[in-house]
Amino acid sequence: MLNMLYAQVGAVFVVLICAFALLKGDEPERFGAGAYCLLWIATILIQTYLDANWTNYGVFALDVLFLCLLCSLAWKARRSWPVWAAGLQLLSVMSHLLLLVDARMPSASLYTVLNLTGYGVLICLAVGTFWAWQERKASRGIE
């Protein structure tokens, strides 16, 4: 999975944003980053070790789980980034459902949507972490 240059660049992007969220974010950002990292690693393991016929179902189950986690985070946290991230994750889940309902759809379009929404969720997490960090600094009076 990580044997291509673009996959390695994407992995660095994921690790940097999750590390930023874990170090500088508040509790919602740390929860989101932890969930993203764990499910990202689980996705890599499913794609590596699961039979090719079952890979889409495993990734679909993980995407539904992450959607539920983001929806619960949006419900409990007083932040706007989980709402945007949940909307992007819902697009990912709907793309899985579209492929399951209509097998004529090219799987390359599914992977494109999954990659773009994954990066979108990471951008939401990074922006939310940045604003939480800045609000915390402003509340302490540090400029």
PDB file of N, CA and C in Angstrom, residues 39 43 56-72 86 88-97 100 114:
ATOM      1  N   LEU A  39      -8.531   4.386  12.152  1.00  0.00           N
ATOM      2  CA  LEU A  39      -9.293   3.843  11.028  1.00  0.00           C
ATOM      3  C   LEU A  39      -8.482   3.866   9.738  1.00  0.00           C
ATOM      4  N   THR A  43      -7.814   0.561   7.640  1.00  0.00           N
ATOM      5  CA  THR A  43      -8.088   0.485   6.209  1.00  0.00           C
ATOM      6  C   THR A  43      -6.903  -0.100   5.454  1.00  0.00           C
ATOM      7  N   ASN A  56     -13.895  -4.120  -0.294  1.00  0.00           N
ATOM      8  CA  ASN A  56     -14.835  -2.994  -0.364  1.00  0.00           C
ATOM      9  C   ASN A  56     -15.817  -3.002   0.804  1.00  0.00           C
ATOM     10  N   TYR A  57     -16.234  -4.183   1.236  1.00  0.00           N
ATOM     11  CA  TYR A  57     -17.156  -4.262   2.368  1.00  0.00           C
ATOM     12  C   TYR A  57     -16.478  -3.845   3.670  1.00  0.00           C
ATOM     13  N   GLY A  58     -15.235  -4.239   3.841  1.00  0.00           N
ATOM     14  CA  GLY A  58     -14.501  -3.853   5.042  1.00  0.00           C
ATOM     15  C   GLY A  58     -14.251  -2.359   5.111  1.00  0.00           C
ATOM     16  N   VAL A  59     -13.844  -1.778   3.985  1.00  0.00           N
ATOM     17  CA  VAL A  59     -13.615  -0.335   3.940  1.00  0.00           C
ATOM     18  C   VAL A  59     -14.935   0.415   4.113  1.00  0.00           C
ATOM     19  N   PHE A  60     -16.005  -0.122   3.555  1.00  0.00           N
ATOM     20  CA  PHE A  60     -17.330   0.488   3.726  1.00  0.00           C
ATOM     21  C   PHE A  60     -17.737   0.487   5.195  1.00  0.00           C
ATOM     22  N   ALA A  61     -17.504  -0.623   5.886  1.00  0.00           N
ATOM     23  CA  ALA A  61     -17.846  -0.702   7.314  1.00  0.00           C
ATOM     24  C   ALA A  61     -17.036   0.310   8.121  1.00  0.00           C
ATOM     25  N   LEU A  62     -15.755   0.466   7.803  1.00  0.00           N
ATOM     26  CA  LEU A  62     -14.932   1.443   8.511  1.00  0.00           C
ATOM     27  C   LEU A  62     -15.385   2.871   8.222  1.00  0.00           C
ATOM     28  N   ASP A  63     -15.792   3.132   6.978  1.00  0.00           N
ATOM     29  CA  ASP A  63     -16.277   4.478   6.646  1.00  0.00           C
ATOM     30  C   ASP A  63     -17.589   4.791   7.361  1.00  0.00           C
ATOM     31  N   VAL A  64     -18.455   3.801   7.491  1.00  0.00           N
ATOM     32  CA  VAL A  64     -19.704   4.011   8.239  1.00  0.00           C
ATOM     33  C   VAL A  64     -19.400   4.258   9.715  1.00  0.00           C
ATOM     34  N   LEU A  65     -18.457   3.504  10.261  1.00  0.00           N
ATOM     35  CA  LEU A  65     -18.060   3.708  11.652  1.00  0.00           C
ATOM     36  C   LEU A  65     -17.495   5.114  11.867  1.00  0.00           C
ATOM     37  N   PHE A  66     -16.655   5.568  10.946  1.00  0.00           N
ATOM     38  CA  PHE A  66     -16.081   6.908  11.070  1.00  0.00           C
ATOM     39  C   PHE A  66     -17.154   7.978  10.913  1.00  0.00           C
ATOM     40  N   LEU A  67     -18.132   7.743  10.048  1.00  0.00           N
ATOM     41  CA  LEU A  67     -19.248   8.679   9.920  1.00  0.00           C
ATOM     42  C   LEU A  67     -20.026   8.773  11.231  1.00  0.00           C
ATOM     43  N   CYS A  68     -20.266   7.651  11.875  1.00  0.00           N
ATOM     44  CA  CYS A  68     -20.966   7.659  13.163  1.00  0.00           C
ATOM     45  C   CYS A  68     -20.154   8.396  14.229  1.00  0.00           C
ATOM     46  N   LEU A  69     -18.841   8.189  14.233  1.00  0.00           N
ATOM     47  CA  LEU A  69     -17.985   8.889  15.194  1.00  0.00           C
ATOM     48  C   LEU A  69     -17.989  10.393  14.944  1.00  0.00           C
ATOM     49  N   LEU A  70     -17.934  10.805  13.681  1.00  0.00           N
ATOM     50  CA  LEU A  70     -17.954  12.234  13.373  1.00  0.00           C
ATOM     51  C   LEU A  70     -19.310  12.857  13.694  1.00  0.00           C
ATOM     52  N   CYS A  71     -20.393  12.111  13.465  1.00  0.00           N
ATOM     53  CA  CYS A  71     -21.718  12.640  13.804  1.00  0.00           C
ATOM     54  C   CYS A  71     -21.872  12.803  15.315  1.00  0.00           C
ATOM     55  N   SER A  72     -21.361  11.840  16.076  1.00  0.00           N
ATOM     56  CA  SER A  72     -21.430  11.983  17.531  1.00  0.00           C
ATOM     57  C   SER A  72     -20.540  13.128  18.005  1.00  0.00           C
ATOM     58  N   ALA A  86     -18.154  15.477   8.794  1.00  0.00           N
ATOM     59  CA  ALA A  86     -19.201  14.453   8.690  1.00  0.00           C
ATOM     60  C   ALA A  86     -19.900  14.534   7.334  1.00  0.00           C
ATOM     61  N   LEU A  88     -18.508  15.480   4.492  1.00  0.00           N
ATOM     62  CA  LEU A  88     -17.601  14.855   3.533  1.00  0.00           C
ATOM     63  C   LEU A  88     -17.565  13.338   3.689  1.00  0.00           C
ATOM     64  N   GLN A  89     -17.601  12.873   4.931  1.00  0.00           N
ATOM     65  CA  GLN A  89     -17.601  11.433   5.163  1.00  0.00           C
ATOM     66  C   GLN A  89     -18.906  10.804   4.680  1.00  0.00           C
ATOM     67  N   LEU A  90     -19.997  11.530   4.779  1.00  0.00           N
ATOM     68  CA  LEU A  90     -21.271  11.033   4.248  1.00  0.00           C
ATOM     69  C   LEU A  90     -21.188  10.871   2.733  1.00  0.00           C
ATOM     70  N   LEU A  91     -20.506  11.769   2.069  1.00  0.00           N
ATOM     71  CA  LEU A  91     -20.291  11.639   0.626  1.00  0.00           C
ATOM     72  C   LEU A  91     -19.510  10.367   0.318  1.00  0.00           C
ATOM     73  N   SER A  92     -18.541  10.051   1.152  1.00  0.00           N
ATOM     74  CA  SER A  92     -17.765   8.830   0.978  1.00  0.00           C
ATOM     75  C   SER A  92     -18.639   7.588   1.159  1.00  0.00           C
ATOM     76  N   VAL A  93     -19.469   7.598   2.190  1.00  0.00           N
ATOM     77  CA  VAL A  93     -20.357   6.448   2.438  1.00  0.00           C
ATOM     78  C   VAL A  93     -21.373   6.293   1.303  1.00  0.00           C
ATOM     79  N   MET A  94     -21.910   7.397   0.826  1.00  0.00           N
ATOM     80  CA  MET A  94     -22.868   7.324  -0.280  1.00  0.00           C
ATOM     81  C   MET A  94     -22.212   6.802  -1.563  1.00  0.00           C
ATOM     82  N   SER A  95     -20.946   7.099  -1.759  1.00  0.00           N
ATOM     83  CA  SER A  95     -20.234   6.565  -2.921  1.00  0.00           C
ATOM     84  C   SER A  95     -20.081   5.058  -2.819  1.00  0.00           C
ATOM     85  N   HIS A  96     -19.819   4.561  -1.615  1.00  0.00           N
ATOM     86  CA  HIS A  96     -19.776   3.113  -1.412  1.00  0.00           C
ATOM     87  C   HIS A  96     -21.129   2.492  -1.738  1.00  0.00           C
ATOM     88  N   LEU A  97     -22.192   3.118  -1.245  1.00  0.00           N
ATOM     89  CA  LEU A  97     -23.527   2.576  -1.501  1.00  0.00           C
ATOM     90  C   LEU A  97     -23.870   2.599  -2.992  1.00  0.00           C
ATOM     91  N   LEU A 100     -22.273  -0.334  -4.534  1.00  0.00           N
ATOM     92  CA  LEU A 100     -22.945  -1.581  -4.167  1.00  0.00           C
ATOM     93  C   LEU A 100     -24.266  -1.749  -4.904  1.00  0.00           C
ATOM     94  N   LEU A 114     -13.211   8.738  -2.587  1.00  0.00           N
ATOM     95  CA  LEU A 114     -12.686   8.372  -1.272  1.00  0.00           C
ATOM     96  C   LEU A 114     -11.421   9.161  -0.938  1.00  0.00           C
TER      97      LEU A 114
END
